[in-house]
Amino acid sequence: MAHAEDSKIPLPKVSGFLMPIYKWTNAPEGDDASADKGYSLKDAALYFSHDYKKVHVFVDLAFRSQTTTTASGEPNNSFGFAKYSSQAFVNYKFTDSLEVTFGQFDTLLGFESNDGKDRFFIEGGLASNQALNTTETGAMLGYTLGDFKIQLVNANQNNETAGYQNKASESIVFLTYTKDWFHASSGFLTYKEPTTNKSFNIIEGVAGVDLGKLKVDVEFDSKKDPTQHIHSQFYSLFSTYQLFDKFTLGLREEYAHNASSKKSQVQHTLGFQYDESEVLSLKASYTFNHSAKDMQKTGRTNTQTVLAGLVYKF
């Protein structure tokens, strides 16, 4: 016989989103920007959440178009399911100030969100794609004191873009400050690279203001990778302005030094968003990327990318 208390346990909540898009670019084959050309499901997810007393459980099953034919022969209209930035974690609150999270969760670093529904621009920027993890698998301790919050993470790495998957356990120290219309954060990630026994480090700082219709954020990331003998820096500015009740204009300005295989990159992105309703948003963006001489000094490239799509939340 079930106990009376068991019958009061709430049912899990289910939600999610879809983001189908169309992409045009003049980037040559093999360039990062050339991926996902044409029509694709850029991003989507199914969310399952459950709350009971001091416990919060969250499962995020991300999926999107698998746009290249795999070695196993899967066609390019298959979905990569739960392969990209998925989450599954348990959070327990000891008090209103002290909490612990255990499982796989989004990384703390980076201004732009993993999920397309929470990101203004359809595609993430240079730092998101070339420097930062997407998720961490491990444990996170968080403590809030007034306007400050400190989070400590020890985890494996789970990242499908930056090229340093699961090499060693890493540690993150992350501090945030939020007060009225201003917010700022600073993070430090480090681990010992096992083949060289040298430290891999990322240092990040973000600051921003929310002035109602106008929002502006700046981000700096410094990545030191001993395996590639590269010290990369990323400078980003994000701004959005609500022109009308449902229409928002966005601008992202970026500069990257020694990032990826490029010696330097300057990237400009202009974005548009029209919120048709609380659940449906139409999006578009134009990106111009200028890449200076690469490490092999073989020349310069200018690429343009146009994206259009929608986000539906349920």
PDB file of C-alpha atoms in Angstrom:
ATOM      1  CA  MET A   1       0.000   0.000   0.000  1.00  0.00           C
ATOM      2  CA  ALA A   2       1.365   3.419  -0.962  1.00  0.00           C
ATOM      3  CA  HIS A   3       1.957   5.910   1.801  1.00  0.00           C
ATOM      4  CA  ALA A   4      -0.182   9.052   1.805  1.00  0.00           C
ATOM      5  CA  GLU A   5       2.952  11.182   1.393  1.00  0.00           C
ATOM      6  CA  ASP A   6       3.952   9.273  -1.790  1.00  0.00           C
ATOM      7  CA  SER A   7       0.616  10.081  -3.438  1.00  0.00           C
ATOM      8  CA  LYS A   8       1.417  13.785  -3.126  1.00  0.00           C
ATOM      9  CA  ILE A   9       4.594  13.580  -5.228  1.00  0.00           C
ATOM     10  CA  PRO A  10       3.985  15.796  -8.287  1.00  0.00           C
ATOM     11  CA  LEU A  11       4.243  14.501 -11.825  1.00  0.00           C
ATOM     12  CA  PRO A  12       7.207  15.532 -13.998  1.00  0.00           C
ATOM     13  CA  LYS A  13       6.751  18.555 -16.262  1.00  0.00           C
ATOM     14  CA  VAL A  14       7.425  18.240 -19.997  1.00  0.00           C
ATOM     15  CA  SER A  15       8.367  21.101 -22.333  1.00  0.00           C
ATOM     16  CA  GLY A  16      10.706  21.832 -25.228  1.00  0.00           C
ATOM     17  CA  PHE A  17      11.370  23.783 -28.389  1.00  0.00           C
ATOM     18  CA  LEU A  18      12.118  23.450 -32.122  1.00  0.00           C
ATOM     19  CA  MET A  19      14.296  25.719 -34.278  1.00  0.00           C
ATOM     20  CA  PRO A  20      14.185  24.879 -38.015  1.00  0.00           C
ATOM     21  CA  ILE A  21      16.276  27.202 -40.216  1.00  0.00           C
ATOM     22  CA  TYR A  22      17.558  27.908 -43.723  1.00  0.00           C
ATOM     23  CA  LYS A  23      21.232  28.817 -44.179  1.00  0.00           C
ATOM     24  CA  TRP A  24      23.097  30.374 -47.105  1.00  0.00           C
ATOM     25  CA  THR A  25      26.836  31.010 -47.029  1.00  0.00           C
ATOM     26  CA  ASN A  26      29.658  31.564 -49.479  1.00  0.00           C
ATOM     27  CA  ALA A  27      32.144  29.896 -47.120  1.00  0.00           C
ATOM     28  CA  PRO A  28      34.246  27.221 -48.897  1.00  0.00           C
ATOM     29  CA  GLU A  29      33.782  23.561 -48.052  1.00  0.00           C
ATOM     30  CA  GLY A  30      35.728  22.666 -44.932  1.00  0.00           C
ATOM     31  CA  ASP A  31      35.324  26.088 -43.349  1.00  0.00           C
ATOM     32  CA  ASP A  32      33.452  26.072 -40.018  1.00  0.00           C
ATOM     33  CA  ALA A  33      30.785  28.369 -41.472  1.00  0.00           C
ATOM     34  CA  SER A  34      30.013  25.941 -44.326  1.00  0.00           C
ATOM     35  CA  ALA A  35      28.343  23.393 -42.011  1.00  0.00           C
ATOM     36  CA  ASP A  36      24.551  22.964 -42.077  1.00  0.00           C
ATOM     37  CA  LYS A  37      23.975  24.766 -45.386  1.00  0.00           C
ATOM     38  CA  GLY A  38      20.429  24.688 -46.726  1.00  0.00           C
ATOM     39  CA  TYR A  39      17.489  23.545 -44.614  1.00  0.00           C
ATOM     40  CA  SER A  40      18.061  21.907 -41.245  1.00  0.00           C
ATOM     41  CA  LEU A  41      16.721  21.517 -37.758  1.00  0.00           C
ATOM     42  CA  LYS A  42      19.367  23.734 -36.191  1.00  0.00           C
ATOM     43  CA  ASP A  43      18.391  23.058 -32.611  1.00  0.00           C
ATOM     44  CA  ALA A  44      15.656  21.355 -30.598  1.00  0.00           C
ATOM     45  CA  ALA A  45      15.155  19.776 -27.201  1.00  0.00           C
ATOM     46  CA  LEU A  46      12.756  17.896 -24.976  1.00  0.00           C
ATOM     47  CA  TYR A  47      12.812  18.969 -21.319  1.00  0.00           C
ATOM     48  CA  PHE A  48      11.695  16.892 -18.350  1.00  0.00           C
ATOM     49  CA  SER A  49      11.746  18.469 -14.894  1.00  0.00           C
ATOM     50  CA  HIS A  50      10.626  17.304 -11.484  1.00  0.00           C
ATOM     51  CA  ASP A  51      10.555  19.136  -8.155  1.00  0.00           C
ATOM     52  CA  TYR A  52       9.980  17.563  -4.782  1.00  0.00           C
ATOM     53  CA  LYS A  53      10.757  19.352  -1.536  1.00  0.00           C
ATOM     54  CA  LYS A  54      14.436  20.418  -1.783  1.00  0.00           C
ATOM     55  CA  VAL A  55      15.202  18.350  -4.867  1.00  0.00           C
ATOM     56  CA  HIS A  56      15.096  19.557  -8.495  1.00  0.00           C
ATOM     57  CA  VAL A  57      15.728  17.079 -11.332  1.00  0.00           C
ATOM     58  CA  PHE A  58      16.215  18.254 -14.915  1.00  0.00           C
ATOM     59  CA  VAL A  59      16.713  16.270 -18.129  1.00  0.00           C
ATOM     60  CA  ASP A  60      17.432  18.116 -21.393  1.00  0.00           C
ATOM     61  CA  LEU A  61      17.463  15.830 -24.455  1.00  0.00           C
ATOM     62  CA  ALA A  62      18.879  18.019 -27.211  1.00  0.00           C
ATOM     63  CA  PHE A  63      18.669  16.992 -30.862  1.00  0.00           C
ATOM     64  CA  ARG A  64      19.272  18.477 -34.296  1.00  0.00           C
ATOM     65  CA  SER A  65      19.862  17.559 -37.926  1.00  0.00           C
ATOM     66  CA  GLN A  66      22.853  15.348 -38.544  1.00  0.00           C
ATOM     67  CA  THR A  67      23.893  17.064 -41.740  1.00  0.00           C
ATOM     68  CA  THR A  68      26.798  14.864 -42.803  1.00  0.00           C
ATOM     69  CA  THR A  69      26.622  11.203 -43.775  1.00  0.00           C
ATOM     70  CA  THR A  70      28.242   9.099 -41.070  1.00  0.00           C
ATOM     71  CA  ALA A  71      30.599   6.162 -41.460  1.00  0.00           C
ATOM     72  CA  SER A  72      27.770   3.827 -40.461  1.00  0.00           C
ATOM     73  CA  GLY A  73      25.756   4.996 -43.460  1.00  0.00           C
ATOM     74  CA  GLU A  74      23.148   7.103 -41.677  1.00  0.00           C
ATOM     75  CA  PRO A  75      21.508   9.487 -44.172  1.00  0.00           C
ATOM     76  CA  ASN A  76      22.041  13.209 -43.741  1.00  0.00           C
ATOM     77  CA  ASN A  77      18.406  13.781 -42.743  1.00  0.00           C
ATOM     78  CA  SER A  78      18.889  11.828 -39.514  1.00  0.00           C
ATOM     79  CA  PHE A  79      18.680  13.510 -36.106  1.00  0.00           C
ATOM     80  CA  GLY A  80      21.645  13.536 -33.779  1.00  0.00           C
ATOM     81  CA  PHE A  81      19.683  12.781 -30.603  1.00  0.00           C
ATOM     82  CA  ALA A  82      21.061  13.605 -27.137  1.00  0.00           C
ATOM     83  CA  LYS A  83      24.522  14.141 -28.657  1.00  0.00           C
ATOM     84  CA  TYR A  84      24.779  17.910 -28.432  1.00  0.00           C
ATOM     85  CA  SER A  85      24.692  19.874 -25.161  1.00  0.00           C
ATOM     86  CA  SER A  86      22.247  17.528 -23.411  1.00  0.00           C
ATOM     87  CA  GLN A  87      21.799  17.664 -19.656  1.00  0.00           C
ATOM     88  CA  ALA A  88      20.688  15.343 -16.857  1.00  0.00           C
ATOM     89  CA  PHE A  89      21.270  16.430 -13.284  1.00  0.00           C
ATOM     90  CA  VAL A  90      19.951  16.483  -9.722  1.00  0.00           C
ATOM     91  CA  ASN A  91      20.037  19.708  -7.720  1.00  0.00           C
ATOM     92  CA  TYR A  92      19.606  19.742  -3.944  1.00  0.00           C
ATOM     93  CA  LYS A  93      19.132  22.911  -1.884  1.00  0.00           C
ATOM     94  CA  PHE A  94      20.451  22.629   1.652  1.00  0.00           C
ATOM     95  CA  THR A  95      19.308  26.201   2.369  1.00  0.00           C
ATOM     96  CA  ASP A  96      18.197  29.201   0.320  1.00  0.00           C
ATOM     97  CA  SER A  97      21.899  30.044  -0.063  1.00  0.00           C
ATOM     98  CA  LEU A  98      23.643  26.671  -0.372  1.00  0.00           C
ATOM     99  CA  GLU A  99      23.035  24.102  -3.107  1.00  0.00           C
ATOM    100  CA  VAL A 100      24.765  21.217  -4.867  1.00  0.00           C
ATOM    101  CA  THR A 101      24.289  19.891  -8.423  1.00  0.00           C
ATOM    102  CA  PHE A 102      25.372  16.422  -9.558  1.00  0.00           C
ATOM    103  CA  GLY A 103      25.245  15.051 -13.105  1.00  0.00           C
ATOM    104  CA  GLN A 104      25.685  16.670 -16.520  1.00  0.00           C
ATOM    105  CA  PHE A 105      24.845  20.365 -16.826  1.00  0.00           C
ATOM    106  CA  ASP A 106      25.534  23.403 -19.014  1.00  0.00           C
ATOM    107  CA  THR A 107      28.927  24.979 -18.534  1.00  0.00           C
ATOM    108  CA  LEU A 108      29.029  28.212 -16.577  1.00  0.00           C
ATOM    109  CA  LEU A 109      31.366  29.952 -19.009  1.00  0.00           C
ATOM    110  CA  GLY A 110      30.138  32.004 -21.941  1.00  0.00           C
ATOM    111  CA  PHE A 111      27.495  34.700 -22.329  1.00  0.00           C
ATOM    112  CA  GLU A 112      25.572  32.879 -25.085  1.00  0.00           C
ATOM    113  CA  SER A 113      23.306  29.991 -24.124  1.00  0.00           C
ATOM    114  CA  ASN A 114      23.618  26.489 -25.573  1.00  0.00           C
ATOM    115  CA  ASP A 115      19.908  26.266 -26.419  1.00  0.00           C
ATOM    116  CA  GLY A 116      18.719  28.239 -29.417  1.00  0.00           C
ATOM    117  CA  LYS A 117      15.525  29.363 -27.668  1.00  0.00           C
ATOM    118  CA  ASP A 118      17.585  31.235 -25.060  1.00  0.00           C
ATOM    119  CA  ARG A 119      20.063  32.756 -27.534  1.00  0.00           C
ATOM    120  CA  PHE A 120      19.187  35.864 -29.550  1.00  0.00           C
ATOM    121  CA  PHE A 121      21.335  34.951 -32.567  1.00  0.00           C
ATOM    122  CA  ILE A 122      20.595  31.762 -34.488  1.00  0.00           C
ATOM    123  CA  GLU A 123      24.214  30.599 -34.351  1.00  0.00           C
ATOM    124  CA  GLY A 124      26.639  31.083 -31.496  1.00  0.00           C
ATOM    125  CA  GLY A 125      29.639  33.360 -31.848  1.00  0.00           C
ATOM    126  CA  LEU A 126      33.373  32.769 -32.094  1.00  0.00           C
ATOM    127  CA  ALA A 127      34.018  32.194 -28.392  1.00  0.00           C
ATOM    128  CA  SER A 128      31.093  29.782 -28.055  1.00  0.00           C
ATOM    129  CA  ASN A 129      32.179  27.720 -31.057  1.00  0.00           C
ATOM    130  CA  GLN A 130      35.968  27.846 -30.750  1.00  0.00           C
ATOM    131  CA  ALA A 131      36.899  28.243 -27.088  1.00  0.00           C
ATOM    132  CA  LEU A 132      34.330  27.018 -24.589  1.00  0.00           C
ATOM    133  CA  ASN A 133      32.850  23.749 -23.393  1.00  0.00           C
ATOM    134  CA  THR A 134      29.154  23.158 -23.893  1.00  0.00           C
ATOM    135  CA  THR A 135      28.515  20.974 -20.839  1.00  0.00           C
ATOM    136  CA  GLU A 136      30.279  19.556 -17.796  1.00  0.00           C
ATOM    137  CA  THR A 137      29.747  16.157 -16.166  1.00  0.00           C
ATOM    138  CA  GLY A 138      30.510  16.279 -12.483  1.00  0.00           C
ATOM    139  CA  ALA A 139      29.583  18.131  -9.308  1.00  0.00           C
ATOM    140  CA  MET A 140      28.902  21.819  -8.667  1.00  0.00           C
ATOM    141  CA  LEU A 141      28.611  23.593  -5.334  1.00  0.00           C
ATOM    142  CA  GLY A 142      26.874  26.986  -5.250  1.00  0.00           C
ATOM    143  CA  TYR A 143      26.653  29.561  -2.478  1.00  0.00           C
ATOM    144  CA  THR A 144      24.712  32.845  -2.653  1.00  0.00           C
ATOM    145  CA  LEU A 145      25.539  35.787  -0.418  1.00  0.00           C
ATOM    146  CA  GLY A 146      23.434  38.862  -1.113  1.00  0.00           C
ATOM    147  CA  ASP A 147      24.129  40.047  -4.660  1.00  0.00           C
ATOM    148  CA  PHE A 148      27.052  37.625  -5.074  1.00  0.00           C
ATOM    149  CA  LYS A 149      27.118  33.952  -5.995  1.00  0.00           C
ATOM    150  CA  ILE A 150      30.146  31.665  -6.127  1.00  0.00           C
ATOM    151  CA  GLN A 151      30.103  28.291  -7.877  1.00  0.00           C
ATOM    152  CA  LEU A 152      32.792  25.610  -7.708  1.00  0.00           C
ATOM    153  CA  VAL A 153      32.862  22.802 -10.276  1.00  0.00           C
ATOM    154  CA  ASN A 154      34.883  19.592 -10.564  1.00  0.00           C
ATOM    155  CA  ALA A 155      34.019  17.684 -13.701  1.00  0.00           C
ATOM    156  CA  ASN A 156      34.991  15.792 -16.799  1.00  0.00           C
ATOM    157  CA  GLN A 157      34.760  17.677 -20.088  1.00  0.00           C
ATOM    158  CA  ASN A 158      32.029  17.164 -22.649  1.00  0.00           C
ATOM    159  CA  ASN A 159      32.518  19.337 -25.675  1.00  0.00           C
ATOM    160  CA  GLU A 160      31.939  18.652 -29.350  1.00  0.00           C
ATOM    161  CA  THR A 161      33.565  21.747 -30.801  1.00  0.00           C
ATOM    162  CA  ALA A 162      36.749  22.810 -29.023  1.00  0.00           C
ATOM    163  CA  GLY A 163      38.661  19.555 -29.470  1.00  0.00           C
ATOM    164  CA  TYR A 164      39.709  18.663 -25.920  1.00  0.00           C
ATOM    165  CA  GLN A 165      37.116  16.037 -24.940  1.00  0.00           C
ATOM    166  CA  ASN A 166      37.503  14.110 -21.679  1.00  0.00           C
ATOM    167  CA  LYS A 167      41.270  14.449 -21.380  1.00  0.00           C
ATOM    168  CA  ALA A 168      41.299  15.153 -17.654  1.00  0.00           C
ATOM    169  CA  SER A 169      39.198  16.226 -14.728  1.00  0.00           C
ATOM    170  CA  GLU A 170      38.842  19.999 -14.677  1.00  0.00           C
ATOM    171  CA  SER A 171      38.025  22.593 -12.053  1.00  0.00           C
ATOM    172  CA  ILE A 172      36.043  25.822 -12.467  1.00  0.00           C
ATOM    173  CA  VAL A 173      35.683  28.769 -10.117  1.00  0.00           C
ATOM    174  CA  PHE A 174      32.872  31.115 -11.135  1.00  0.00           C
ATOM    175  CA  LEU A 175      31.735  34.327  -9.434  1.00  0.00           C
ATOM    176  CA  THR A 176      28.656  36.367 -10.391  1.00  0.00           C
ATOM    177  CA  TYR A 177      27.344  39.723  -9.197  1.00  0.00           C
ATOM    178  CA  THR A 178      23.844  41.012  -9.970  1.00  0.00           C
ATOM    179  CA  LYS A 179      22.430  44.342  -8.832  1.00  0.00           C
ATOM    180  CA  ASP A 180      19.363  45.966 -10.396  1.00  0.00           C
ATOM    181  CA  TRP A 181      20.275  46.760 -14.022  1.00  0.00           C
ATOM    182  CA  PHE A 182      23.952  45.653 -13.823  1.00  0.00           C
ATOM    183  CA  HIS A 183      25.495  42.189 -13.829  1.00  0.00           C
ATOM    184  CA  ALA A 184      29.024  40.823 -14.050  1.00  0.00           C
ATOM    185  CA  SER A 185      30.759  37.470 -13.843  1.00  0.00           C
ATOM    186  CA  SER A 186      34.271  36.075 -13.858  1.00  0.00           C
ATOM    187  CA  GLY A 187      35.369  32.492 -14.351  1.00  0.00           C
ATOM    188  CA  PHE A 188      38.551  30.419 -14.319  1.00  0.00           C
ATOM    189  CA  LEU A 189      38.819  26.891 -15.754  1.00  0.00           C
ATOM    190  CA  THR A 190      41.926  24.732 -15.427  1.00  0.00           C
ATOM    191  CA  TYR A 191      43.181  21.176 -15.778  1.00  0.00           C
ATOM    192  CA  LYS A 192      46.467  19.351 -16.299  1.00  0.00           C
ATOM    193  CA  GLU A 193      46.899  18.143 -19.864  1.00  0.00           C
ATOM    194  CA  PRO A 194      48.045  14.509 -19.319  1.00  0.00           C
ATOM    195  CA  THR A 195      50.366  14.208 -22.338  1.00  0.00           C
ATOM    196  CA  THR A 196      52.403  17.303 -21.433  1.00  0.00           C
ATOM    197  CA  ASN A 197      51.526  17.727 -17.737  1.00  0.00           C
ATOM    198  CA  LYS A 198      51.028  21.415 -18.489  1.00  0.00           C
ATOM    199  CA  SER A 199      48.002  23.451 -17.478  1.00  0.00           C
ATOM    200  CA  PHE A 200      45.138  24.181 -19.858  1.00  0.00           C
ATOM    201  CA  ASN A 201      43.466  27.419 -18.719  1.00  0.00           C
ATOM    202  CA  ILE A 202      40.504  29.570 -19.665  1.00  0.00           C
ATOM    203  CA  ILE A 203      39.957  32.962 -18.029  1.00  0.00           C
ATOM    204  CA  GLU A 204      36.682  34.766 -18.691  1.00  0.00           C
ATOM    205  CA  GLY A 205      35.002  38.014 -17.766  1.00  0.00           C
ATOM    206  CA  VAL A 206      31.484  39.196 -18.653  1.00  0.00           C
ATOM    207  CA  ALA A 207      29.726  42.448 -17.766  1.00  0.00           C
ATOM    208  CA  GLY A 208      26.424  43.876 -18.920  1.00  0.00           C
ATOM    209  CA  VAL A 209      23.583  46.293 -18.377  1.00  0.00           C
ATOM    210  CA  ASP A 210      19.830  45.818 -18.806  1.00  0.00           C
ATOM    211  CA  LEU A 211      18.211  49.192 -19.471  1.00  0.00           C
ATOM    212  CA  GLY A 212      14.801  47.874 -20.451  1.00  0.00           C
ATOM    213  CA  LYS A 213      14.620  48.097 -24.225  1.00  0.00           C
ATOM    214  CA  LEU A 214      18.416  48.232 -24.528  1.00  0.00           C
ATOM    215  CA  LYS A 215      20.694  45.420 -23.339  1.00  0.00           C
ATOM    216  CA  VAL A 216      24.487  45.481 -23.750  1.00  0.00           C
ATOM    217  CA  ASP A 217      27.040  42.842 -22.695  1.00  0.00           C
ATOM    218  CA  VAL A 218      30.773  42.480 -23.224  1.00  0.00           C
ATOM    219  CA  GLU A 219      32.780  39.265 -22.893  1.00  0.00           C
ATOM    220  CA  PHE A 220      36.497  38.472 -22.797  1.00  0.00           C
ATOM    221  CA  ASP A 221      37.917  34.946 -23.000  1.00  0.00           C
ATOM    222  CA  SER A 222      41.563  33.907 -22.846  1.00  0.00           C
ATOM    223  CA  LYS A 223      42.417  30.282 -23.658  1.00  0.00           C
ATOM    224  CA  LYS A 224      45.845  28.721 -23.172  1.00  0.00           C
ATOM    225  CA  ASP A 225      46.169  25.290 -24.806  1.00  0.00           C
ATOM    226  CA  PRO A 226      49.547  23.585 -24.229  1.00  0.00           C
ATOM    227  CA  THR A 227      48.820  20.806 -26.730  1.00  0.00           C
ATOM    228  CA  GLN A 228      48.661  23.287 -29.612  1.00  0.00           C
ATOM    229  CA  HIS A 229      51.080  25.861 -28.156  1.00  0.00           C
ATOM    230  CA  ILE A 230      48.393  28.497 -28.722  1.00  0.00           C
ATOM    231  CA  HIS A 231      47.227  31.326 -26.513  1.00  0.00           C
ATOM    232  CA  SER A 232      43.898  32.588 -27.896  1.00  0.00           C
ATOM    233  CA  GLN A 233      41.921  35.694 -26.984  1.00  0.00           C
ATOM    234  CA  PHE A 234      38.279  36.426 -27.784  1.00  0.00           C
ATOM    235  CA  TYR A 235      36.601  39.827 -27.460  1.00  0.00           C
ATOM    236  CA  SER A 236      32.817  40.030 -27.898  1.00  0.00           C
ATOM    237  CA  LEU A 237      30.132  42.686 -27.662  1.00  0.00           C
ATOM    238  CA  PHE A 238      26.426  41.807 -27.665  1.00  0.00           C
ATOM    239  CA  SER A 239      23.636  44.362 -27.859  1.00  0.00           C
ATOM    240  CA  THR A 240      19.893  44.179 -28.473  1.00  0.00           C
ATOM    241  CA  TYR A 241      17.336  46.953 -28.761  1.00  0.00           C
ATOM    242  CA  GLN A 242      13.560  46.494 -28.772  1.00  0.00           C
ATOM    243  CA  LEU A 243      12.422  48.774 -31.586  1.00  0.00           C
ATOM    244  CA  PHE A 244       8.731  47.951 -31.298  1.00  0.00           C
ATOM    245  CA  ASP A 245       6.530  45.873 -29.044  1.00  0.00           C
ATOM    246  CA  LYS A 246       7.382  42.598 -30.827  1.00  0.00           C
ATOM    247  CA  PHE A 247      10.455  43.480 -32.906  1.00  0.00           C
ATOM    248  CA  THR A 248      14.044  43.426 -31.594  1.00  0.00           C
ATOM    249  CA  LEU A 249      17.272  44.276 -33.389  1.00  0.00           C
ATOM    250  CA  GLY A 250      20.609  42.795 -32.312  1.00  0.00           C
ATOM    251  CA  LEU A 251      24.289  43.418 -33.050  1.00  0.00           C
ATOM    252  CA  ARG A 252      27.241  41.156 -32.194  1.00  0.00           C
ATOM    253  CA  GLU A 253      30.809  42.362 -32.735  1.00  0.00           C
ATOM    254  CA  GLU A 254      33.692  39.920 -32.267  1.00  0.00           C
ATOM    255  CA  TYR A 255      37.455  39.719 -32.565  1.00  0.00           C
ATOM    256  CA  ALA A 256      39.463  36.523 -32.093  1.00  0.00           C
ATOM    257  CA  HIS A 257      43.253  36.191 -32.047  1.00  0.00           C
ATOM    258  CA  ASN A 258      44.972  32.826 -32.601  1.00  0.00           C
ATOM    259  CA  ALA A 259      41.608  31.071 -32.629  1.00  0.00           C
ATOM    260  CA  SER A 260      40.986  27.783 -34.413  1.00  0.00           C
ATOM    261  CA  SER A 261      43.320  27.610 -37.451  1.00  0.00           C
ATOM    262  CA  LYS A 262      43.029  31.346 -38.088  1.00  0.00           C
ATOM    263  CA  LYS A 263      45.566  33.897 -36.886  1.00  0.00           C
ATOM    264  CA  SER A 264      42.841  36.491 -36.404  1.00  0.00           C
ATOM    265  CA  GLN A 265      39.148  36.893 -37.141  1.00  0.00           C
ATOM    266  CA  VAL A 266      36.802  39.865 -37.134  1.00  0.00           C
ATOM    267  CA  GLN A 267      33.125  38.993 -37.245  1.00  0.00           C
ATOM    268  CA  HIS A 268      30.025  41.220 -37.465  1.00  0.00           C
ATOM    269  CA  THR A 269      26.514  39.822 -36.996  1.00  0.00           C
ATOM    270  CA  LEU A 270      23.239  41.690 -37.401  1.00  0.00           C
ATOM    271  CA  GLY A 271      20.167  39.899 -36.066  1.00  0.00           C
ATOM    272  CA  PHE A 272      16.403  40.368 -36.107  1.00  0.00           C
ATOM    273  CA  GLN A 273      13.693  38.790 -33.971  1.00  0.00           C
ATOM    274  CA  TYR A 274       9.922  39.120 -34.252  1.00  0.00           C
ATOM    275  CA  ASP A 275       7.924  37.647 -31.363  1.00  0.00           C
ATOM    276  CA  GLU A 276       4.634  36.635 -32.945  1.00  0.00           C
ATOM    277  CA  SER A 277       3.432  35.255 -29.623  1.00  0.00           C
ATOM    278  CA  GLU A 278       4.771  33.867 -26.355  1.00  0.00           C
ATOM    279  CA  VAL A 279       5.560  30.570 -28.074  1.00  0.00           C
ATOM    280  CA  LEU A 280       6.564  31.566 -31.633  1.00  0.00           C
ATOM    281  CA  SER A 281       9.474  33.814 -32.657  1.00  0.00           C
ATOM    282  CA  LEU A 282      10.788  34.497 -36.170  1.00  0.00           C
ATOM    283  CA  LYS A 283      14.537  35.051 -36.481  1.00  0.00           C
ATOM    284  CA  ALA A 284      17.041  36.166 -39.131  1.00  0.00           C
ATOM    285  CA  SER A 285      20.702  37.154 -39.152  1.00  0.00           C
ATOM    286  CA  TYR A 286      23.510  38.287 -41.442  1.00  0.00           C
ATOM    287  CA  THR A 287      27.160  37.554 -40.564  1.00  0.00           C
ATOM    288  CA  PHE A 288      30.315  38.877 -42.216  1.00  0.00           C
ATOM    289  CA  ASN A 289      33.582  37.191 -41.189  1.00  0.00           C
ATOM    290  CA  HIS A 290      37.021  38.461 -42.163  1.00  0.00           C
ATOM    291  CA  SER A 291      39.838  36.000 -41.422  1.00  0.00           C
ATOM    292  CA  ALA A 292      43.403  37.246 -41.709  1.00  0.00           C
ATOM    293  CA  LYS A 293      46.411  35.065 -42.520  1.00  0.00           C
ATOM    294  CA  ASP A 294      46.158  31.637 -40.922  1.00  0.00           C
ATOM    295  CA  MET A 295      48.989  29.894 -39.143  1.00  0.00           C
ATOM    296  CA  GLN A 296      50.376  28.705 -42.485  1.00  0.00           C
ATOM    297  CA  LYS A 297      50.165  32.263 -43.905  1.00  0.00           C
ATOM    298  CA  THR A 298      48.236  31.124 -46.954  1.00  0.00           C
ATOM    299  CA  GLY A 299      46.003  34.172 -47.323  1.00  0.00           C
ATOM    300  CA  ARG A 300      42.839  35.866 -46.225  1.00  0.00           C
ATOM    301  CA  THR A 301      39.162  35.051 -46.592  1.00  0.00           C
ATOM    302  CA  ASN A 302      35.901  36.964 -46.377  1.00  0.00           C
ATOM    303  CA  THR A 303      32.734  34.956 -45.814  1.00  0.00           C
ATOM    304  CA  GLN A 304      29.083  35.943 -45.584  1.00  0.00           C
ATOM    305  CA  THR A 305      26.282  33.937 -43.999  1.00  0.00           C
ATOM    306  CA  VAL A 306      22.530  34.538 -44.002  1.00  0.00           C
ATOM    307  CA  LEU A 307      20.213  32.591 -41.689  1.00  0.00           C
ATOM    308  CA  ALA A 308      16.443  32.609 -41.306  1.00  0.00           C
ATOM    309  CA  GLY A 309      14.289  30.448 -39.100  1.00  0.00           C
ATOM    310  CA  LEU A 310      11.873  30.248 -36.231  1.00  0.00           C
ATOM    311  CA  VAL A 311      11.706  29.104 -32.641  1.00  0.00           C
ATOM    312  CA  TYR A 312       8.582  27.380 -31.303  1.00  0.00           C
ATOM    313  CA  LYS A 313       8.397  26.709 -27.563  1.00  0.00           C
ATOM    314  CA  PHE A 314       5.958  24.306 -25.972  1.00  0.00           C
TER     315      PHE A 314
END
